[in-house]
CSV table of C-alpha atoms and ligand atoms in Angstrom, one decimal:
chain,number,residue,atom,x,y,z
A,27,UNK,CA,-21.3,-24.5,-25.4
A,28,UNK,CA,-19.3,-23.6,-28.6
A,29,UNK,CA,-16.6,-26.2,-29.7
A,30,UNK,CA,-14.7,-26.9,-32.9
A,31,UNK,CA,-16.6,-27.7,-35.8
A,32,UNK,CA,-15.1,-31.1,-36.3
A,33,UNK,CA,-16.3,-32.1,-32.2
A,34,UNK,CA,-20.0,-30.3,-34.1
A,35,UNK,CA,-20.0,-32.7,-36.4
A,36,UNK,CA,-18.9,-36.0,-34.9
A,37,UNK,CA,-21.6,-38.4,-34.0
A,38,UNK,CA,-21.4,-41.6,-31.9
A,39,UNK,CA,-22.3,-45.0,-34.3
A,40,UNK,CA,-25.9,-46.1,-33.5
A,41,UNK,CA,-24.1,-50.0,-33.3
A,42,UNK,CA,-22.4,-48.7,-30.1
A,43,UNK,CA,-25.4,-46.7,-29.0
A,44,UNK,CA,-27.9,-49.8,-29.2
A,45,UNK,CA,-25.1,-52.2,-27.8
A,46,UNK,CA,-25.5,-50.1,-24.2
A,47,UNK,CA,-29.4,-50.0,-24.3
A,48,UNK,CA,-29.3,-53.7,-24.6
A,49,UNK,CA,-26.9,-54.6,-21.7
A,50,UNK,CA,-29.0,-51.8,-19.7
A,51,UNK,CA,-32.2,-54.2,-20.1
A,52,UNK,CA,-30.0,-57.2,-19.5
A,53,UNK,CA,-28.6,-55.6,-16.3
A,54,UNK,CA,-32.7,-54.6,-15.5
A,55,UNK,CA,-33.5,-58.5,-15.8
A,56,UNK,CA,-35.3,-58.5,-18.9
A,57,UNK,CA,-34.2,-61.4,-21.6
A,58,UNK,CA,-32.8,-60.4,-24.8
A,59,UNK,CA,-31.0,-62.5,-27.3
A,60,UNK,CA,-28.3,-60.1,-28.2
A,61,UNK,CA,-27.4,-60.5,-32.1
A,62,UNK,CA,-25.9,-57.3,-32.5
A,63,UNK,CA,-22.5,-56.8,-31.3
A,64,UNK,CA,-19.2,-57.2,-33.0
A,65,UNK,CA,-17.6,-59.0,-29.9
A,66,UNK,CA,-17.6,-62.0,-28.2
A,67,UNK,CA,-18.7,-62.8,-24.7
A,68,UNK,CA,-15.4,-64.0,-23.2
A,69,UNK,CA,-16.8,-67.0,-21.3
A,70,UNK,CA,-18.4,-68.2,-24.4
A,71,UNK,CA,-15.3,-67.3,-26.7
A,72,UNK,CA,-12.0,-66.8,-24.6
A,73,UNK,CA,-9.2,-65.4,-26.2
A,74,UNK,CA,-6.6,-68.6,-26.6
A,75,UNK,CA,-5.0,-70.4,-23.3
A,76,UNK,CA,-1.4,-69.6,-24.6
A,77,UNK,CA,-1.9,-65.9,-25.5
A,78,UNK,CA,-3.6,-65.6,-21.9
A,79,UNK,CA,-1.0,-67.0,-20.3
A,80,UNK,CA,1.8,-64.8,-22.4
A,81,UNK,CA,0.0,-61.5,-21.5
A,82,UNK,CA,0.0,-62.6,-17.7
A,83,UNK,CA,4.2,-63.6,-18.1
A,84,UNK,CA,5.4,-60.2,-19.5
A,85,UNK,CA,3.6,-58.3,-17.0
A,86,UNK,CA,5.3,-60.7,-13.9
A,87,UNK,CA,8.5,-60.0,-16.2
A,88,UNK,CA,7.8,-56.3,-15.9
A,89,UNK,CA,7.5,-55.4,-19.4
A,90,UNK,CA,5.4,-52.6,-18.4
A,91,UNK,CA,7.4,-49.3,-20.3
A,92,UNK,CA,6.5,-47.8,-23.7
A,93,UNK,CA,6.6,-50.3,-26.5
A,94,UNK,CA,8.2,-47.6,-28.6
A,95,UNK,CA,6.8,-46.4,-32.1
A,96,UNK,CA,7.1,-49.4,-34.7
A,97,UNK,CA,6.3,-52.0,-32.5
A,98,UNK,CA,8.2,-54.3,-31.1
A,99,UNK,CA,10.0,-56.7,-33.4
A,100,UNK,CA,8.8,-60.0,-31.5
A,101,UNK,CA,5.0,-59.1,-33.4
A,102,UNK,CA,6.0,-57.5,-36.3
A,103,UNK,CA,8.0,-61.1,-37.2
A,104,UNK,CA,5.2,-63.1,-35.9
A,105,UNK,CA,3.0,-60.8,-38.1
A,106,UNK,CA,5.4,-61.5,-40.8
A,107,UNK,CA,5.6,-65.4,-40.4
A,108,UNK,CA,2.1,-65.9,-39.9
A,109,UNK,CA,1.3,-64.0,-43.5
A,110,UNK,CA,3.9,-66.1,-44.7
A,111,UNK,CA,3.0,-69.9,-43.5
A,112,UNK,CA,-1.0,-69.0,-44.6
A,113,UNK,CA,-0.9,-67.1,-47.4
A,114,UNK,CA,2.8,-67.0,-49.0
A,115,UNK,CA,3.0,-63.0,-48.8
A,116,UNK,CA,6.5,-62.0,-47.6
A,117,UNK,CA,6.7,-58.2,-45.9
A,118,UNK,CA,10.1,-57.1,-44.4
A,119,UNK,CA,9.8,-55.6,-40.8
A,120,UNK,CA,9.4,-52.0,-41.9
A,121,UNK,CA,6.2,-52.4,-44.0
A,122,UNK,CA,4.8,-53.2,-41.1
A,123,UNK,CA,3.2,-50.6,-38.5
A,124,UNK,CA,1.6,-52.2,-34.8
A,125,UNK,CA,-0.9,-50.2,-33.1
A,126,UNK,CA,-3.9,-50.8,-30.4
A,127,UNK,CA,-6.7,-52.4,-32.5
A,128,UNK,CA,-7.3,-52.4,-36.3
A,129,UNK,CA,-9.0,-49.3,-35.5
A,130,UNK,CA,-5.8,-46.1,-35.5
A,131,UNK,CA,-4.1,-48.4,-38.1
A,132,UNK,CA,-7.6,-47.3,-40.5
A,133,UNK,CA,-7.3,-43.9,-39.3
A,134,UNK,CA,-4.1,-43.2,-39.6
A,135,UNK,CA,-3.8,-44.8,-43.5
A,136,UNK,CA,-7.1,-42.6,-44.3
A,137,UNK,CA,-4.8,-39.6,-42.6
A,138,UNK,CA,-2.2,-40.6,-44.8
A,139,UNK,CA,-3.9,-40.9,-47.9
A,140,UNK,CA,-6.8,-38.2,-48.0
A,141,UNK,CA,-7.0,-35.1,-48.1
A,142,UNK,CA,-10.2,-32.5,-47.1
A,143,UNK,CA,-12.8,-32.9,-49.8
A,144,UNK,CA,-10.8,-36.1,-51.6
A,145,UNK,CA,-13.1,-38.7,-52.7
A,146,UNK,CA,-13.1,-42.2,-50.6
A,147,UNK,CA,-15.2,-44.7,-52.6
A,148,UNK,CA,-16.4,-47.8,-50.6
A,149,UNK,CA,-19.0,-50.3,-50.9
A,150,UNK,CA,-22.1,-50.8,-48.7
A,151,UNK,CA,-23.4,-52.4,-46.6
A,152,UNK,CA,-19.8,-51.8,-45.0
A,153,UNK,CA,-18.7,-50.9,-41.4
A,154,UNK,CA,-17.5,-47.5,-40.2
A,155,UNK,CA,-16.1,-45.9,-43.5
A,156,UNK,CA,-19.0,-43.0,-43.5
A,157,UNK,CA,-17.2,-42.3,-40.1
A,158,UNK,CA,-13.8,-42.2,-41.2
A,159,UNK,CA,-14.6,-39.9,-44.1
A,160,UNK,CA,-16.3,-37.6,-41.7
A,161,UNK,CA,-13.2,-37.4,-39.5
A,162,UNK,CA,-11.5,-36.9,-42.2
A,163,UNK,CA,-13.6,-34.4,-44.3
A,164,UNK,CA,-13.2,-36.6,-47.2
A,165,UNK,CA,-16.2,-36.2,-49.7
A,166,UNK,CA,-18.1,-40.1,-49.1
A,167,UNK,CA,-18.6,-42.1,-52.5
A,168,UNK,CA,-21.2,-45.0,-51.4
A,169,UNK,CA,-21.4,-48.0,-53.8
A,170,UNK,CA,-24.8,-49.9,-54.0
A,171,UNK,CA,-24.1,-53.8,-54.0
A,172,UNK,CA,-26.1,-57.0,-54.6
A,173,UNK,CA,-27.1,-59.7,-52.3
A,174,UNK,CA,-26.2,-62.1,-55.3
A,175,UNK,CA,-22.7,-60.3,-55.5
A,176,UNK,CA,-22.3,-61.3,-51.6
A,177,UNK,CA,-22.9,-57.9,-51.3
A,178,UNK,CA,-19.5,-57.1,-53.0
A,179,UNK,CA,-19.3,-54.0,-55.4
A,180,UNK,CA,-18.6,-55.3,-59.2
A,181,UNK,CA,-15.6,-53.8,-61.1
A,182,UNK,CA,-18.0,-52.2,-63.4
A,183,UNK,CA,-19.9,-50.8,-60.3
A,184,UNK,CA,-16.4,-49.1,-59.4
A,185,UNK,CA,-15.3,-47.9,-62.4
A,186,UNK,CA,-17.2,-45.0,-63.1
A,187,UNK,CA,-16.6,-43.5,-59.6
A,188,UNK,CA,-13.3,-44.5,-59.1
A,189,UNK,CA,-11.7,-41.8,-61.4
A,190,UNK,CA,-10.4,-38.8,-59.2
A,191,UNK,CA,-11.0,-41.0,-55.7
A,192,UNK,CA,-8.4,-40.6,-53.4
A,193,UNK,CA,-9.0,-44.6,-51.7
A,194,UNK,CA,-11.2,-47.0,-52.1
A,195,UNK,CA,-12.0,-48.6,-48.8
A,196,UNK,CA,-12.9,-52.6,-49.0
A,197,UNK,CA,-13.5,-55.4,-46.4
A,198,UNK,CA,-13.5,-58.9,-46.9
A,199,UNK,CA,-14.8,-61.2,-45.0
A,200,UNK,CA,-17.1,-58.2,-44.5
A,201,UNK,CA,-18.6,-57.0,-41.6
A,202,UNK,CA,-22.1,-56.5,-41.7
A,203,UNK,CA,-22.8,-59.5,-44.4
A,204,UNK,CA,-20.6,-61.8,-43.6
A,205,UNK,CA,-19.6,-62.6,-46.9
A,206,UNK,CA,-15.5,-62.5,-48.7
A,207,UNK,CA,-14.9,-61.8,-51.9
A,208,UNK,CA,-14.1,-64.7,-54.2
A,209,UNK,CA,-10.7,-64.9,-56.3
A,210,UNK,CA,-12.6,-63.4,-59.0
A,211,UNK,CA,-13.9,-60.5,-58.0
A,212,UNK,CA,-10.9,-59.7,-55.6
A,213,UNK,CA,-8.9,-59.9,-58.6
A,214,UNK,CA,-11.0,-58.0,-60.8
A,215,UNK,CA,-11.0,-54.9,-58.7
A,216,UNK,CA,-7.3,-54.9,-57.7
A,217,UNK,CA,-7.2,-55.2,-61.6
A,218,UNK,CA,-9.1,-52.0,-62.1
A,219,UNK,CA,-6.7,-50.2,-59.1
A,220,UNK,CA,-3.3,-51.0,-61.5
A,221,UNK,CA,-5.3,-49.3,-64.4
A,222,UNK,CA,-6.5,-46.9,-62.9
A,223,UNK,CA,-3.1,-45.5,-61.3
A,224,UNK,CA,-1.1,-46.6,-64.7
A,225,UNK,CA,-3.9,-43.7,-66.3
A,226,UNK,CA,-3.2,-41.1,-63.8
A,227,UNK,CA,-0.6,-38.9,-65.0
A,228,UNK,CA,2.7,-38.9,-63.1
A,229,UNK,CA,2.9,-37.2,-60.2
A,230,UNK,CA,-0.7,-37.2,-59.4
A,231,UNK,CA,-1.7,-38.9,-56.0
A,232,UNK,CA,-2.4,-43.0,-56.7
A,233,UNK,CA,-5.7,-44.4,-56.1
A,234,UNK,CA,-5.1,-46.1,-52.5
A,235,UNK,CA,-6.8,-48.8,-51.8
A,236,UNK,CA,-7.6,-50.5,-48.2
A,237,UNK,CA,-8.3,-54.3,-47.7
A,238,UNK,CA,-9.6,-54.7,-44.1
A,239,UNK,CA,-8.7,-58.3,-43.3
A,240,UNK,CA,-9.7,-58.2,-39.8
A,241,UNK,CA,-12.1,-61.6,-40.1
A,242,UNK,CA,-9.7,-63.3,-42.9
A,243,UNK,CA,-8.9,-66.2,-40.7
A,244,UNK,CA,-12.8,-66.9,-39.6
A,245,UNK,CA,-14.1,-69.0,-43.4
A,246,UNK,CA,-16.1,-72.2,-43.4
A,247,UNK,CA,-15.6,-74.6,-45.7
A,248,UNK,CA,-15.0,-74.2,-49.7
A,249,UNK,CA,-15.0,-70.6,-48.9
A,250,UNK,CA,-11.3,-69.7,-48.9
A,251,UNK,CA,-9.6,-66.4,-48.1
A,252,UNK,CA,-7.2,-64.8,-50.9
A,253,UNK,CA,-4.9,-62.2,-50.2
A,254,UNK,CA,-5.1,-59.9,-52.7
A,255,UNK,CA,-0.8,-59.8,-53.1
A,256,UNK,CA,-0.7,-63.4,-53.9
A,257,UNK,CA,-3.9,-62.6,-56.3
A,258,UNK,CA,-2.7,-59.4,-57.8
A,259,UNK,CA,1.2,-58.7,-57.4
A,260,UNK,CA,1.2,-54.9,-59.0
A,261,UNK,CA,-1.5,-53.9,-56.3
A,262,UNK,CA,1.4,-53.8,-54.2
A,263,UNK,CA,2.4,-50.0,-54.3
A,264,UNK,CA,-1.5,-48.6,-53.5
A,265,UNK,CA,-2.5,-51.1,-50.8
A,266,UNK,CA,-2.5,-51.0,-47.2
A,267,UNK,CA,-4.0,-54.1,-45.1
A,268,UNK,CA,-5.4,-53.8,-41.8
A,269,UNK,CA,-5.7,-56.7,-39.5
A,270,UNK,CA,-5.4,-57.8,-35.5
A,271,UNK,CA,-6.5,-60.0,-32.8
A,272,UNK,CA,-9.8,-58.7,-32.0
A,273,UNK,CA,-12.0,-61.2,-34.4
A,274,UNK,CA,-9.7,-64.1,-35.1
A,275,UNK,CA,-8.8,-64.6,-31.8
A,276,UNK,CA,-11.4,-63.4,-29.9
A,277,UNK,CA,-9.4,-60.6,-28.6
A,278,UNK,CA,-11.2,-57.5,-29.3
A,279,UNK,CA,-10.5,-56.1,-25.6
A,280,UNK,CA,-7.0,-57.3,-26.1
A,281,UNK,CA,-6.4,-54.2,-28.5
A,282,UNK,CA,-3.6,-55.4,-30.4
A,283,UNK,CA,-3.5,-54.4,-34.7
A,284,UNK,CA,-1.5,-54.6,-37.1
A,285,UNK,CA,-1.5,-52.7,-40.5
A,286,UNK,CA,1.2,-53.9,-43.3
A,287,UNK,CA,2.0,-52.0,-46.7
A,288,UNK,CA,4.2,-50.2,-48.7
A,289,UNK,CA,7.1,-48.5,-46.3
A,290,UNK,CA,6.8,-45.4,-47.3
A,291,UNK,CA,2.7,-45.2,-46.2
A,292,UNK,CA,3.8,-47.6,-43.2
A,293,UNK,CA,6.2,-45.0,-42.0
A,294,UNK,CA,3.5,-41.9,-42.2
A,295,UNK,CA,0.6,-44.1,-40.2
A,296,UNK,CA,3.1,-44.5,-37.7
A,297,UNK,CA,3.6,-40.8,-37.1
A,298,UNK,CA,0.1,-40.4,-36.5
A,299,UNK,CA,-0.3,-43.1,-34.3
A,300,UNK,CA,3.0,-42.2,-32.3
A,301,UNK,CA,1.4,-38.2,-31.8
A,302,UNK,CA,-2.0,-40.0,-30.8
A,303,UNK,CA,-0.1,-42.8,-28.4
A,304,UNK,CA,-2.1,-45.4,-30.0
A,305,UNK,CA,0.5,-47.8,-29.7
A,306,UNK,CA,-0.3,-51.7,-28.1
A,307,UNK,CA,0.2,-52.1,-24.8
A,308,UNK,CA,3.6,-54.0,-24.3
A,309,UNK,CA,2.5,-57.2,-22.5
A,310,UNK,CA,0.1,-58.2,-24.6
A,311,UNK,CA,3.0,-57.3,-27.8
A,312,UNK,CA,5.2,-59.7,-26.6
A,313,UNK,CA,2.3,-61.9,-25.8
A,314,UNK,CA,0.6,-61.7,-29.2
A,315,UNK,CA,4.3,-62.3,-31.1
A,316,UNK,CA,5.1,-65.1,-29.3
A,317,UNK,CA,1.6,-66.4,-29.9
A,318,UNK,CA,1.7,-65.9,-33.7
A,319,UNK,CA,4.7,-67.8,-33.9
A,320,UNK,CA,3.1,-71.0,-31.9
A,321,UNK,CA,2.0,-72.4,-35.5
A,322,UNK,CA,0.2,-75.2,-33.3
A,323,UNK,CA,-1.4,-73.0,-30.8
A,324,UNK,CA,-3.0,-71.0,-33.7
A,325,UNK,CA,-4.0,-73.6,-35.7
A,326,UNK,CA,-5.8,-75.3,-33.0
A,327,UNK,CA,-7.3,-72.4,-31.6
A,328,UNK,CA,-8.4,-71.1,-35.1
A,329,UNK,CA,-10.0,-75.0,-35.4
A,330,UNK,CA,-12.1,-74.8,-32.6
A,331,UNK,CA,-13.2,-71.4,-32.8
A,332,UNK,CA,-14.0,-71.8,-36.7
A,333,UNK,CA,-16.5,-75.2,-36.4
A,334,UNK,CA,-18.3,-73.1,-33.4
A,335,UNK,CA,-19.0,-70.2,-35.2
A,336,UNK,CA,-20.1,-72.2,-38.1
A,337,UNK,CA,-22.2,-74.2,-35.9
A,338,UNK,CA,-24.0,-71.8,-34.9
A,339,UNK,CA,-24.3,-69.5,-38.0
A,340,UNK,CA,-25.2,-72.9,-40.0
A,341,UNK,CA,-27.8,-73.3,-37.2
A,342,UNK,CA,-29.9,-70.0,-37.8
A,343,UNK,CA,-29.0,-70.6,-41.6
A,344,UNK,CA,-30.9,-73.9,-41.4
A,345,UNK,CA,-33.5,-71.9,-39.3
A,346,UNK,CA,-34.2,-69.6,-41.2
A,347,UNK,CA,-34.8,-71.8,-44.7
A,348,UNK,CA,-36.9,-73.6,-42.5
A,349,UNK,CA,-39.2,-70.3,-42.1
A,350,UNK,CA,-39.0,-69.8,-45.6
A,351,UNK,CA,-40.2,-73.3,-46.6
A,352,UNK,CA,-43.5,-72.6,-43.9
A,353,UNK,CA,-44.4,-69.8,-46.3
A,354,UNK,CA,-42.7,-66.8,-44.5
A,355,UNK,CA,-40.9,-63.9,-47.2
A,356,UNK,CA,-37.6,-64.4,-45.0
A,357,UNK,CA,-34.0,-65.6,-46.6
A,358,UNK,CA,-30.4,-65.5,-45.8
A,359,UNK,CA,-27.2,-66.0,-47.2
A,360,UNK,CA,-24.9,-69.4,-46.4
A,361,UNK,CA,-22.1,-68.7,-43.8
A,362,UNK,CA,-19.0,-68.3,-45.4
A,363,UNK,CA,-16.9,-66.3,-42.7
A,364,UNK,CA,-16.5,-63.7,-40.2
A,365,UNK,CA,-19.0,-64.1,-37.0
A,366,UNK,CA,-22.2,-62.7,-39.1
A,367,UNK,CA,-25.2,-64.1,-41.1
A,368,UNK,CA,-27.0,-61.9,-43.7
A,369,UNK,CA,-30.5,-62.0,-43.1
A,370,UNK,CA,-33.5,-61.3,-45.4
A,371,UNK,CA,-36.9,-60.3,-43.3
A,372,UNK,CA,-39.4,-59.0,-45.6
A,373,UNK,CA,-41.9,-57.7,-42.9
A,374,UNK,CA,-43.0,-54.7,-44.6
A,375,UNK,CA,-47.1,-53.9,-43.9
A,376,UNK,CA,-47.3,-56.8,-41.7
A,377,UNK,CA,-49.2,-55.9,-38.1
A,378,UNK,CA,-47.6,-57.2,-34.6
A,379,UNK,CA,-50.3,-58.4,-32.1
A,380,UNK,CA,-49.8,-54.8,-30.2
A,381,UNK,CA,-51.0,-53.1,-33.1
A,382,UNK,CA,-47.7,-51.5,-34.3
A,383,UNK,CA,-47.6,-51.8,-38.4
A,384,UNK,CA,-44.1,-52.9,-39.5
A,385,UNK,CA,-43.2,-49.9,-42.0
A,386,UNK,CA,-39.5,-50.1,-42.3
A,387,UNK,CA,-36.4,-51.7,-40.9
A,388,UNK,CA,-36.4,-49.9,-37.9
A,389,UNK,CA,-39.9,-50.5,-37.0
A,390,UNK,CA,-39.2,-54.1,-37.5
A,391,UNK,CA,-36.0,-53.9,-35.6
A,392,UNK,CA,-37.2,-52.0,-32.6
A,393,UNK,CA,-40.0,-54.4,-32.5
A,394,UNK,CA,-37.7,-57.5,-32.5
A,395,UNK,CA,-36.0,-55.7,-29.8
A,396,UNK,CA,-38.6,-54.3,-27.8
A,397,UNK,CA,-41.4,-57.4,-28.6
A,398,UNK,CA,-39.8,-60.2,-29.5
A,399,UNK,CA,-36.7,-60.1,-27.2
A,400,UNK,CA,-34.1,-60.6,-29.8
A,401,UNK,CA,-31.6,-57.4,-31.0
A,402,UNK,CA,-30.9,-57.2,-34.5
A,403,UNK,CA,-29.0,-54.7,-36.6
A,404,UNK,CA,-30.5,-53.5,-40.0
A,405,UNK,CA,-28.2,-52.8,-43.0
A,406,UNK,CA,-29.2,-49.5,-43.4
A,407,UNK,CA,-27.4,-48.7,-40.1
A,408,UNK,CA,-24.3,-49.4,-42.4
A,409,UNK,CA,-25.3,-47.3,-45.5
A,410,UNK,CA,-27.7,-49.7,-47.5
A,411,UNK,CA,-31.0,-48.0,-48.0
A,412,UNK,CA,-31.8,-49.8,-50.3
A,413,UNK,CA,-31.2,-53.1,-48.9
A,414,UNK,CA,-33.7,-52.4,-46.2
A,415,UNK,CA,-34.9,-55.4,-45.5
A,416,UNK,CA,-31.8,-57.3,-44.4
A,417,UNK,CA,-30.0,-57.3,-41.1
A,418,UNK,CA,-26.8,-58.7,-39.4
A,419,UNK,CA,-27.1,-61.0,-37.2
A,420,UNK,CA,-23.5,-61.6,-35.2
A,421,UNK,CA,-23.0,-65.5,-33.1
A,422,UNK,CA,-19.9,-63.6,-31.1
A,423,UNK,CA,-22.2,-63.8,-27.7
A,424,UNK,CA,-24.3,-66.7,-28.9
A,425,UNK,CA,-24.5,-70.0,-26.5
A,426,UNK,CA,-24.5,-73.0,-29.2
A,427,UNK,CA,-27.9,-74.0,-27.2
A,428,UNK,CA,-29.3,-70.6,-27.7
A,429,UNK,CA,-29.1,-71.1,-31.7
A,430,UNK,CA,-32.5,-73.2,-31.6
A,431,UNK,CA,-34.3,-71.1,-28.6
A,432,UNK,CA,-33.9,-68.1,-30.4
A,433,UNK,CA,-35.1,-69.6,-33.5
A,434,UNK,CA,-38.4,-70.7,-31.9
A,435,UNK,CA,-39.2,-67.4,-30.3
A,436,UNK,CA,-38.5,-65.7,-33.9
A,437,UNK,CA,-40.7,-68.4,-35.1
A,438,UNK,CA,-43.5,-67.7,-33.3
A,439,UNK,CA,-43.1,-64.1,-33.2
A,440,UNK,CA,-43.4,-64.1,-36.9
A,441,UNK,CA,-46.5,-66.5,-36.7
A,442,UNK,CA,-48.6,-63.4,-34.3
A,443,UNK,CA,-48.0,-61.1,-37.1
A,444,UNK,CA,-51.3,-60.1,-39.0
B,5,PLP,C1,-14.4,-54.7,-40.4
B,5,PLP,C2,-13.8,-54.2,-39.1
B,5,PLP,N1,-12.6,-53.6,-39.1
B,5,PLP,C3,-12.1,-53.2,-37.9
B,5,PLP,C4,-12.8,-53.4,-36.7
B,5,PLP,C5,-12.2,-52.8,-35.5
B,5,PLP,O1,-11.3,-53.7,-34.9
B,5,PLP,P1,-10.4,-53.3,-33.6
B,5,PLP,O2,-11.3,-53.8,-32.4
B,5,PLP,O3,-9.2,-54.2,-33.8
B,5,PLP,O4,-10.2,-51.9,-33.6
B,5,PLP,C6,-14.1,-54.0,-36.7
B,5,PLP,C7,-14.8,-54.1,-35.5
B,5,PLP,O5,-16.0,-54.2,-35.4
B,5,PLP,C8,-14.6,-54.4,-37.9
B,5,PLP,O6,-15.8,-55.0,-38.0
């Protein structure tokens, strides 16, 4: 059957692909540890009591007609306060777009800042971008990273490809790694944005830049979240933020984003989002505002959910340091935010008991998955070749008694490999 060429080339993420074989061997009975999804199991991680609650009261009030376009001003001010009581940014009510998920809110700034063939320069590992640029027929500009960078990209990484780029797409606390950018580094790239556009001549398109925020309220400990206004006034005029209730409270089937920014950009994502009906549903609006503006209700929600997540992310930190001490070539990085661990399993050439030889990630993945019972997700599947031999694991559907289980069967898998 012949269809357009953009339906030709659209592929469906291998993360979502995986995610269904899983539950189809869960649903068949067989155990798997699943470490690989983005989202929570809801009887592990509900979304919070009061937002529940909120939802179920504007649909008995019979808040059931369109939301209209902006969204409705009860978010957009909690939106507001909430940036303002946590990290002293102030936005007024048009910079401000709602939508269903983070997810439109990314597609419709790309929309509204690239055009066919423009250069989007992002960092990997990273989540989705290769995706958006494809929909977008935007020319892809991957930037290698370093495990002791966090897996960040350096200004000096940047600045040689920046020049001519249309957007440079960053994420912190980042999804696969796990990892947020400290001050430094958040400021020295929002630095080289305000050069760069202060060289372009005037009149040429800026140098847009994203920040998706989406796991900024999810950090443990010393590791604190900047927001790169309060870090970096002047990057005001190029940046759009993307953010919502899917990760930071649990919500991901809640489908309720929020994108802030510059009015002007604000005004154009919301077009595309209005033709595309991507708007919030209207209970769970009202529901959300109200929410954000219940400083306790999110502060003791965000508690609990925060020392959980650690918990368990310290757990398989701890477990994994303990493999390395026994001799194994295995490392990770400390949990610092989000609902991910990096993970270091240098496998390569080793021999599982069935005879398969570990070449590569994905023989080492589908082994874990297949062998071993435990699904994994390799940083290649987020455009890091060259940082094969790490892999995301996520805690979002992770029992705190599961942390040491799974760690004994990945023990002893490792300790059958020839
Ligand atoms: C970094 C990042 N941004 C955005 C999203 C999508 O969020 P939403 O469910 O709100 O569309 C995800 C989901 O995995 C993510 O990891």
């Amino acid at each position: 059957m012949k269809l357009s060429a953009a339906a030709e080339a659209i592929t469906t993420s291998p993360i979502l692909v995986i995610a269904a074989e899983i539950n189809r061997r869960i649903a068949e009975g067989q155990r798997v540890y699943n470490l690989t999804v983005g989202d929570f199991d809801a009887s592990i991680f509900p979304i919070p009591e009061a937002l529940t609650e909120g939802i179920i009261d504007a649909y008995r009030a019979q808040q059931t007609n369109y939301p209209g376009a902006f969204g409705l001003d009860i978010l957009r001010k909690g939106v507001a306060h909430l940036l303002q009581r946590t990290c002293g940014v102030e936005h007024a009510l048009d910079e401000i777009q709602i939508a269903s998920g983070s997810r439109p809110l990314i597609y419709s700034f790309y929309q509204s800042v690239v055009d066919p063939g423009d250069r989007v320069v992002y960092p990997v590992p990273s989540w989705n971008n290769e995706y958006y640029c494809q929909l977008l027929g935007a020319h892809p500009v991957p930037v290698d990273t370093r495990p002791e960078d966090n897996f960040f990209p350096t200004a000096d990484a940047l600045r040689p490809v920046i020049e001519d780029a249309s957007l440079l797409a960053l994420c912190s606390p980042q999804n696969p790694t796990g990892t947020l950018m400290d001050r430094d580094q958040l400021l020295d790239i929002c630095t080289l944005v305000v050069e760069e556009n202060r060289r372009r001549p005037a009149g040429a398109k800026p140098l847009y830049v994203m920040f998706d925020q989406v796991y900024w309220l999810l950090t443990f400990g010393a590791h604190a979240f900047h927001h790169p206004l309060a870090v970096c006034p002047e990057i005001r005029p190029y940046a759009v933020f993307i953010d919502g209730v899917s990760k930071s409270f649990a919500g991901t089937g809640v489908r309720v984003g929020w994108g802030t920014g510059p009015a002007e950009i604000i005004g154009k994502m919301r077009a595309f989002i209005a033709h595309v009906g991507a708007w919030a549903p209207k209970p769970e609006q009202i529901a959300c505002g109200g929410f954000l503006a219940n400083d306790a209700a999110v502060d003791s929600f965000l508690d609990r959910f925060r020392s959980e997540l650690q918990a368990r992310l310290q757990g398989f930190y701890d477990g994994i340091m303990a493999l390395r001490a026994e001799g194994f070539d295995v490392d990770a990085i400390a949990p610092q935010a989000a609902i991910y661990l990096s993970v270091r399993l240098g496998l390569k050439g080793r021999v599982t008991p069935s005879g398969r030889r570990l070449e590569d990630d994905e023989s080492v993945r589908a082994w874990l998955l297949d062998e071993v019972g435990i699904g994994v997700l390799p940083f290649s599947w987020f455009g890091a070749d060259r940082h094969a031999d790490w892999y995301r694991i996520s805690v979002g559907t992770c029992r705190r008694e599961q942390v040491q289980e799974i760690l004994a069967v990945l023990g002893n898998a490792l300790r059958t490999l020839a």
